[in-house]
Amino acid sequence: MRNRLSKILFVEDEPEIRFELKRFLHRYSSDVFIACNGEEGLSLYKKYTPDIVITDIKMPKMNGIDMAKKIKQISPNQTIIFTTAHSDNSYFLEAIEMQVDGYILKPVDLGLLKKKINDINKNMELERQKKLYESILDDVAQMQDTMLAVYDEHALPVFFNQKLLTFLGYASLSEFLRAHESLSKKFEINEDCFFPENTSDIDWIKEIKNIAVEKRIVSMKDSKIVESKFFLVSLSEKTQSKNMIVTFSEITSIVKERHQYMHEAHTDALTQIDNRARFNILFDKAIQRSKENQSDLSIILLDIDNFKQVNDHYGHAVGDNVLKLFTALILDNIRTIDSLSRWGGEEFVLLLPDTTLSNAKDIAEKLRLMIEKYDFGIDKKLTCSFGVTAGHNGDTTSESLFACVDKALYKAKNNGRNQVVISQ
């Protein structure tokens, strides 16, 4: 459920470690703030209130323990992870007493750090989801005018109230049953909604009883409009009569707000393509799919050369328009199964499923020439550098694959720009 990337404060006094981990952390964070000692870290914490603090323990000016104590005074529930060396035993014991959220021994295991960050992101998202559904349930509690159905002990419908019948477009329950085997036949398939494996009344009611209350959401269309509506399904079993009362409380506006939130969380505001958060999700899924299907997966990392000069010379408004034109050009020349994401600034990343390294190189070269010849509305030729790599049959991780393509792009930039470099 990685939806929104956390803000991370990373505090480390050793320059090499700071440099190594900064790029890595950017994969899992919308914002990474870097400090070289506890005093600087505390100042950045007060300014940006990050979600996660990752800090060395032994540092000059103010050590990680003292900084963490001051942070805990500000926010007692702040998530803090310590990185520590074996020689830091006295500090390490003090850190344990603080009951922080994790410890990682140096040299830092990137896989372990990734797992801890993902676990924290997941817990944060679950908490956000919990609050969202609590608000849904609060709203539902205030609703009296809801659609209602009553089922007997054999899960056969015995009553639909007038509001439900009107929504469905029928005058009576018997009329509805002549046309439909089950109410669940009106449910729509939607990734955010419950949809039964079996649509008989006895089966869908049994299925929905076995899922979490907050996930009992169904999508249906009424008899008058095309647009889908969303309902939270509530079940109330009456012991004496053995009847089951099922209510459908409309939460369409809440679901739409959630969809809008998810869209904004995963979309780059300027170019309207996937952002880094969405890329990370797609990348992990693509790796898994490559493994399951025993297929190739290629990735292209591209960076517009000297783009800062465009902003400096023409202004940011023109620069923004160039980025939009650049995005449109790429989208017009890739397949529908490919995905383009904005990694940040003038850097973009292409995921190419079922594509060999050789074919990916050809695609990158085609795009490079196209960009070089394209009129972006400025009197300056725009060029682009490309890094290309590929995984085979899911035999790699997203971290190692991205590290390869990142090195290839770095080489393309250092070798004079406006070229394609592959990494095998």
Coordinates of C-alpha atoms in Angstrom, one line a residue:
M1 CA 0.0 0.0 0.0
R2 CA 2.8 2.4 -0.8
N3 CA 0.9 5.4 -1.8
R4 CA 2.4 8.5 -0.3
L5 CA 6.2 8.7 0.1
S6 CA 7.4 9.8 3.5
K7 CA 9.6 12.8 4.2
I8 CA 12.9 11.7 5.5
L9 CA 15.5 13.5 7.6
F10 CA 19.0 11.8 7.3
V11 CA 21.7 12.9 9.7
E12 CA 25.2 11.6 9.2
D13 CA 28.6 13.2 9.7
E14 CA 30.6 11.0 7.3
P15 CA 30.4 12.6 3.8
E16 CA 30.8 9.3 1.9
I17 CA 27.9 7.7 3.7
R18 CA 25.8 10.8 3.2
F19 CA 26.5 10.7 -0.6
E20 CA 25.8 7.0 -0.9
L21 CA 22.5 7.0 0.9
K22 CA 21.1 10.3 -0.4
R23 CA 20.2 8.9 -3.8
F24 CA 19.0 5.6 -2.3
L25 CA 16.6 7.4 0.1
H26 CA 15.2 9.5 -2.8
R27 CA 13.5 6.3 -4.1
Y28 CA 11.5 6.1 -0.9
S29 CA 10.9 9.7 -0.1
S30 CA 9.1 12.7 -1.6
D31 CA 11.7 14.9 0.3
V32 CA 15.0 14.0 1.8
F33 CA 16.6 16.5 4.1
I34 CA 20.4 16.0 4.8
A35 CA 22.2 17.2 7.9
C36 CA 25.8 16.5 9.0
N37 CA 25.4 16.8 12.8
G38 CA 22.7 16.8 15.5
E39 CA 22.4 20.5 15.7
E40 CA 21.7 20.9 12.0
G41 CA 19.4 17.9 12.1
L42 CA 17.3 19.3 14.9
S43 CA 17.0 22.6 13.0
L44 CA 15.8 20.8 9.9
Y45 CA 13.4 18.8 11.9
K46 CA 11.8 21.9 13.4
K47 CA 11.5 23.4 9.9
Y48 CA 10.2 20.4 7.9
T49 CA 8.7 18.0 10.4
P50 CA 9.7 14.8 8.5
D51 CA 7.9 11.5 8.8
I52 CA 11.1 9.5 9.4
V53 CA 14.4 10.4 11.0
I54 CA 17.4 8.3 10.2
T55 CA 20.4 9.3 12.2
D56 CA 23.9 8.3 13.1
I57 CA 24.6 8.1 16.8
K58 CA 28.1 9.4 17.3
M59 CA 28.5 12.8 15.8
P60 CA 30.1 16.2 16.6
K61 CA 28.4 19.2 18.1
M62 CA 25.3 17.2 19.1
N63 CA 25.1 13.4 18.9
G64 CA 22.2 11.4 17.6
I65 CA 21.0 10.4 21.0
D66 CA 20.7 14.0 22.3
M67 CA 19.0 15.1 19.0
A68 CA 16.5 12.3 19.2
K69 CA 15.7 13.2 22.8
K70 CA 14.9 16.8 21.8
I71 CA 12.9 15.5 18.8
K72 CA 10.9 13.2 21.1
Q73 CA 10.1 16.2 23.3
I74 CA 8.6 17.9 20.3
S75 CA 6.8 14.8 18.9
P76 CA 6.8 11.8 21.3
N77 CA 5.6 9.4 18.5
Q78 CA 8.2 10.5 16.0
T79 CA 9.7 7.5 14.0
I80 CA 13.4 7.3 14.5
I81 CA 16.0 4.8 13.1
F82 CA 19.6 4.8 14.4
T83 CA 22.6 3.7 12.3
T84 CA 25.4 2.6 14.5
A85 CA 28.9 1.1 14.5
H86 CA 29.9 -1.9 16.7
S87 CA 32.1 0.5 18.7
D88 CA 29.1 2.7 19.8
N89 CA 28.0 0.3 22.6
S90 CA 27.5 2.9 25.3
Y91 CA 25.4 5.0 22.9
F92 CA 23.7 1.9 21.7
L93 CA 22.4 1.0 25.1
E94 CA 21.1 4.5 25.7
A95 CA 19.3 4.3 22.3
I96 CA 17.6 1.1 23.3
E97 CA 16.2 2.8 26.4
M98 CA 14.6 5.4 24.2
Q99 CA 12.5 2.7 22.5
V100 CA 13.2 4.0 19.0
D101 CA 11.9 2.3 15.9
G102 CA 14.9 0.6 14.5
Y103 CA 18.7 0.1 14.6
I104 CA 20.9 -0.7 11.6
L105 CA 24.6 -1.6 12.0
K106 CA 27.2 0.1 9.7
P107 CA 28.0 -0.5 6.9
V108 CA 24.3 0.1 6.3
D109 CA 22.5 -2.9 4.7
L110 CA 20.4 -1.1 2.0
G111 CA 18.0 -4.0 1.7
L112 CA 17.3 -3.9 5.5
L113 CA 16.9 -0.1 5.4
K114 CA 14.5 -0.4 2.4
K115 CA 12.4 -2.9 4.4
K116 CA 12.3 -0.7 7.5
I117 CA 11.3 2.3 5.4
N118 CA 8.6 0.3 3.5
D119 CA 7.2 -1.1 6.8
I120 CA 7.0 2.4 8.2
N121 CA 5.4 3.8 5.0
K122 CA 2.9 0.9 5.1
N123 CA 2.0 1.6 8.8
M124 CA 1.6 5.3 8.1
E125 CA -0.7 4.5 5.1
L126 CA -2.7 2.0 7.2
E127 CA -3.2 4.8 9.8
R128 CA -4.3 7.2 7.1
Q129 CA -6.7 4.6 5.8
K130 CA -8.1 3.9 9.3
K131 CA -8.8 7.6 9.8
L132 CA -10.4 7.8 6.4
Y133 CA -12.7 4.8 7.1
E134 CA -13.5 6.1 10.6
S135 CA -14.7 9.3 8.9
I136 CA -16.8 7.2 6.5
L137 CA -18.4 5.3 9.4
D138 CA -19.0 8.6 11.2
D139 CA -20.8 9.9 8.2
V140 CA -22.8 6.8 7.8
A141 CA -23.9 6.9 11.4
Q142 CA -25.5 10.3 10.6
M143 CA -27.4 8.8 7.6
Q144 CA -31.0 7.7 8.1
D145 CA -32.3 7.7 4.6
T146 CA -30.4 4.6 3.3
M147 CA -31.2 1.7 0.9
L148 CA -32.1 -1.4 2.8
A149 CA -32.7 -5.1 2.1
V150 CA -33.8 -7.9 4.4
Y151 CA -32.7 -11.6 3.8
D152 CA -34.1 -14.6 5.6
E153 CA -32.0 -17.4 7.3
H154 CA -31.4 -19.0 3.9
A155 CA -30.1 -15.7 2.4
L156 CA -33.2 -15.3 0.3
P157 CA -34.4 -11.7 -0.1
V158 CA -37.7 -11.0 1.6
F159 CA -37.8 -7.2 1.5
F160 CA -36.3 -4.2 -0.4
N161 CA -37.3 -0.8 0.9
Q162 CA -38.6 1.8 -1.5
K163 CA -35.4 3.7 -1.8
L164 CA -33.5 0.6 -2.9
L165 CA -36.3 -0.3 -5.4
T166 CA -36.3 3.2 -6.8
F167 CA -32.5 3.1 -7.2
L168 CA -32.7 -0.2 -9.0
G169 CA -35.7 0.9 -11.2
Y170 CA -38.3 -1.6 -10.1
A171 CA -41.7 -1.2 -8.5
S172 CA -41.5 -4.3 -6.3
L173 CA -39.1 -7.0 -5.0
S174 CA -40.9 -9.7 -7.1
E175 CA -40.4 -7.6 -10.3
F176 CA -36.7 -7.3 -9.5
L177 CA -36.3 -11.0 -8.8
R178 CA -38.0 -11.9 -12.2
A179 CA -35.2 -9.9 -13.9
H180 CA -32.2 -10.7 -11.7
E181 CA -31.1 -13.8 -9.9
S182 CA -29.4 -11.8 -7.1
L183 CA -28.8 -8.2 -6.0
S184 CA -25.1 -8.8 -6.5
K185 CA -25.7 -9.0 -10.2
K186 CA -26.0 -5.2 -10.1
F187 CA -22.5 -4.9 -8.5
E188 CA -19.8 -3.6 -10.7
I189 CA -16.2 -4.7 -10.9
N190 CA -14.0 -2.0 -9.5
E191 CA -10.5 -2.4 -8.0
D192 CA -11.5 -0.4 -4.9
C193 CA -14.7 -2.4 -4.3
F194 CA -16.0 -5.8 -3.2
F195 CA -17.0 -8.1 -6.0
P196 CA -18.1 -11.6 -5.2
E197 CA -16.6 -14.7 -6.7
N198 CA -20.1 -16.2 -6.8
T199 CA -23.0 -14.0 -7.3
S200 CA -25.8 -15.9 -5.7
D201 CA -27.4 -14.2 -2.7
I202 CA -26.2 -16.8 -0.2
D203 CA -22.6 -16.7 -1.6
W204 CA -22.1 -12.9 -1.8
I205 CA -23.5 -12.3 1.7
K206 CA -21.2 -15.1 3.1
E207 CA -18.2 -13.6 1.3
I208 CA -18.8 -10.0 2.4
K209 CA -19.3 -11.1 6.0
N210 CA -15.7 -12.5 5.9
I211 CA -14.0 -9.2 4.9
A212 CA -13.1 -6.2 7.0
V213 CA -15.9 -3.8 7.7
E214 CA -14.1 -0.9 6.0
K215 CA -13.7 -2.9 2.8
R216 CA -17.4 -3.7 2.4
I217 CA -17.8 -1.2 -0.4
V218 CA -19.8 -2.0 -3.6
S219 CA -20.3 -0.1 -6.8
M220 CA -23.6 0.1 -8.6
K221 CA -25.4 2.2 -11.2
D222 CA -28.9 3.3 -10.7
S223 CA -31.7 3.0 -13.3
K224 CA -31.4 6.7 -14.4
I225 CA -27.8 7.6 -14.7
V226 CA -24.6 6.1 -16.2
E227 CA -22.3 7.2 -13.5
S228 CA -21.4 4.6 -10.8
K229 CA -22.2 5.2 -7.2
F230 CA -20.5 3.7 -4.2
F231 CA -22.0 2.2 -1.1
L232 CA -20.8 1.0 2.3
V233 CA -22.6 -2.2 3.1
S234 CA -23.6 -2.8 6.7
L235 CA -24.9 -6.2 7.9
S236 CA -27.0 -6.6 11.0
E237 CA -28.1 -10.2 11.9
K238 CA -31.2 -10.4 14.1
T239 CA -30.9 -13.4 16.4
Q240 CA -34.5 -14.0 17.1
S241 CA -35.9 -13.8 13.6
K242 CA -32.6 -15.0 12.0
N243 CA -33.1 -12.3 9.4
M244 CA -30.2 -10.3 8.0
I245 CA -30.6 -6.6 7.5
V246 CA -28.3 -5.2 4.8
T247 CA -28.0 -1.5 4.4
F248 CA -26.3 0.4 1.5
S249 CA -25.1 3.9 2.6
E250 CA -24.0 6.0 -0.2
I251 CA -20.3 7.2 0.1
T252 CA -19.8 8.3 -3.5
S253 CA -18.3 11.7 -2.6
I254 CA -15.9 10.2 -0.1
V255 CA -14.7 7.5 -2.6
K256 CA -14.2 10.2 -5.2
E257 CA -12.2 12.3 -2.8
R258 CA -10.1 9.3 -2.1
H259 CA -9.6 8.7 -5.8
Q260 CA -8.6 12.4 -6.3
Y261 CA -6.2 12.1 -3.4
M262 CA -4.6 9.0 -4.9
H263 CA -4.4 10.7 -8.3
E264 CA -2.7 13.7 -6.9
A265 CA -0.4 11.6 -4.8
H266 CA 0.8 9.7 -7.9
T267 CA 0.8 12.4 -10.6
D268 CA 3.4 15.0 -11.4
A269 CA 1.6 18.4 -11.2
L270 CA 3.3 20.0 -14.2
T271 CA 3.4 17.2 -16.8
Q272 CA 0.4 15.1 -15.6
I273 CA 2.4 11.9 -15.9
D274 CA 3.2 9.5 -13.1
N275 CA 5.5 10.8 -10.5
R276 CA 8.3 9.1 -8.6
A277 CA 5.9 7.5 -6.0
R278 CA 3.9 5.9 -8.8
F279 CA 7.0 4.8 -10.6
N280 CA 8.2 3.0 -7.6
I281 CA 4.9 1.0 -7.5
L282 CA 5.0 0.3 -11.2
F283 CA 8.7 -0.7 -11.1
D284 CA 8.2 -3.3 -8.3
K285 CA 5.1 -4.7 -10.1
A286 CA 7.0 -4.9 -13.4
I287 CA 9.9 -6.7 -11.7
Q288 CA 7.5 -9.2 -10.2
R289 CA 5.7 -9.6 -13.6
S290 CA 9.0 -10.2 -15.3
K291 CA 9.8 -12.9 -12.8
E292 CA 6.4 -14.6 -13.1
N293 CA 6.3 -14.5 -16.9
Q294 CA 10.0 -15.2 -17.4
S295 CA 10.2 -12.1 -19.6
D296 CA 12.6 -9.2 -20.2
L297 CA 12.2 -5.8 -18.6
S298 CA 14.1 -2.7 -19.8
I299 CA 14.4 0.7 -18.2
I300 CA 15.6 3.9 -19.7
L301 CA 16.7 6.9 -17.6
L302 CA 16.8 10.1 -19.5
D303 CA 18.0 13.6 -18.6
I304 CA 17.6 16.8 -20.6
D305 CA 21.1 18.2 -21.2
N306 CA 21.9 21.6 -19.7
F307 CA 18.2 22.3 -18.9
K308 CA 19.2 24.9 -16.2
Q309 CA 20.4 27.1 -19.1
V310 CA 16.8 27.1 -20.5
N311 CA 15.4 28.2 -17.2
D312 CA 18.1 30.8 -16.7
H313 CA 17.9 32.2 -20.2
Y314 CA 14.1 32.0 -21.0
G315 CA 12.6 31.9 -17.5
H316 CA 10.8 29.1 -15.7
A317 CA 7.5 29.6 -17.5
V318 CA 9.2 28.8 -20.8
G319 CA 11.1 26.0 -19.1
D320 CA 7.9 24.5 -17.8
N321 CA 6.4 24.6 -21.3
V322 CA 9.4 22.8 -22.7
L323 CA 9.0 20.1 -20.1
K324 CA 5.3 19.7 -21.2
L325 CA 6.3 19.5 -24.9
F326 CA 9.1 17.1 -24.1
T327 CA 6.7 14.8 -22.2
A328 CA 4.1 14.9 -25.0
L329 CA 6.8 14.0 -27.5
I330 CA 7.9 10.9 -25.6
L331 CA 4.4 9.8 -24.9
D332 CA 3.5 10.0 -28.6
N333 CA 6.4 7.7 -29.5
I334 CA 6.2 4.8 -27.0
R335 CA 3.8 1.9 -26.8
T336 CA 0.7 1.8 -24.6
I337 CA 2.3 -0.9 -22.4
D338 CA 5.3 1.4 -21.7
S339 CA 5.1 3.9 -18.9
L340 CA 6.8 7.3 -18.6
S341 CA 7.4 8.9 -15.2
R342 CA 9.0 12.1 -14.1
W343 CA 11.8 11.2 -11.7
G344 CA 12.4 14.8 -10.8
G345 CA 13.5 18.1 -12.4
E346 CA 14.5 17.4 -16.0
E347 CA 15.0 13.7 -15.3
F348 CA 12.5 11.1 -16.6
V349 CA 12.3 7.3 -16.5
L350 CA 10.8 4.8 -19.0
L351 CA 9.7 1.3 -18.1
L352 CA 9.6 -1.1 -21.1
P353 CA 8.1 -4.5 -20.3
D354 CA 8.8 -7.4 -22.7
T355 CA 11.7 -5.5 -24.2
T356 CA 15.3 -6.7 -24.6
L357 CA 18.3 -4.5 -23.9
S358 CA 19.0 -4.3 -27.7
N359 CA 15.5 -3.1 -28.5
A360 CA 15.6 -0.7 -25.6
K361 CA 18.8 0.8 -26.9
D362 CA 17.2 1.3 -30.3
I363 CA 14.2 3.0 -28.7
A364 CA 16.5 5.3 -26.7
E365 CA 18.5 6.2 -29.9
K366 CA 15.2 6.9 -31.8
L367 CA 14.0 9.2 -29.0
R368 CA 17.4 10.9 -28.8
L369 CA 17.4 11.8 -32.5
M370 CA 13.8 12.9 -32.4
I371 CA 14.4 15.2 -29.4
E372 CA 17.5 16.7 -31.1
K373 CA 15.4 17.6 -34.2
Y374 CA 12.3 18.7 -32.4
D375 CA 11.2 22.4 -32.2
F376 CA 10.5 23.2 -28.6
G377 CA 9.7 26.9 -29.3
I378 CA 13.1 28.2 -28.3
D379 CA 16.1 29.2 -30.4
K380 CA 18.3 26.6 -28.7
K381 CA 18.6 22.9 -29.7
L382 CA 17.5 20.6 -26.9
T383 CA 19.4 17.3 -26.4
C384 CA 19.1 14.5 -24.0
S385 CA 21.3 11.9 -22.4
F386 CA 20.1 8.3 -21.9
G387 CA 21.1 5.4 -19.7
V388 CA 19.7 2.0 -20.6
T389 CA 19.7 -1.4 -18.8
A390 CA 17.6 -4.5 -18.7
G391 CA 16.7 -7.4 -16.4
H392 CA 16.0 -10.9 -17.6
N393 CA 13.2 -13.2 -16.2
G394 CA 13.0 -11.2 -13.0
D395 CA 16.6 -12.1 -12.1
T396 CA 17.3 -8.8 -10.4
T397 CA 15.9 -6.3 -7.9
S398 CA 14.6 -2.9 -8.5
E399 CA 17.5 -1.4 -6.5
S400 CA 20.2 -3.1 -8.6
L401 CA 18.5 -2.5 -11.9
F402 CA 18.0 1.2 -11.1
A403 CA 21.6 1.5 -9.9
C404 CA 22.8 0.1 -13.3
V405 CA 20.7 2.5 -15.3
D406 CA 21.7 5.4 -13.1
K407 CA 25.4 4.6 -13.7
A408 CA 24.8 4.4 -17.4
L409 CA 23.1 7.9 -17.5
Y410 CA 26.0 9.3 -15.4
K411 CA 28.5 7.9 -18.0
A412 CA 26.4 9.4 -20.8
K413 CA 26.5 12.8 -19.2
N414 CA 30.3 12.6 -18.4
N415 CA 31.1 11.4 -21.9
G416 CA 29.8 14.6 -23.5
R417 CA 26.0 14.3 -23.3
N418 CA 23.5 13.7 -26.1
Q419 CA 24.2 10.0 -26.3
V420 CA 22.9 6.6 -25.3
V421 CA 24.9 4.4 -22.9
I422 CA 23.9 0.9 -22.0
S423 CA 24.7 -1.0 -18.8
Q424 CA 24.6 -4.8 -18.8

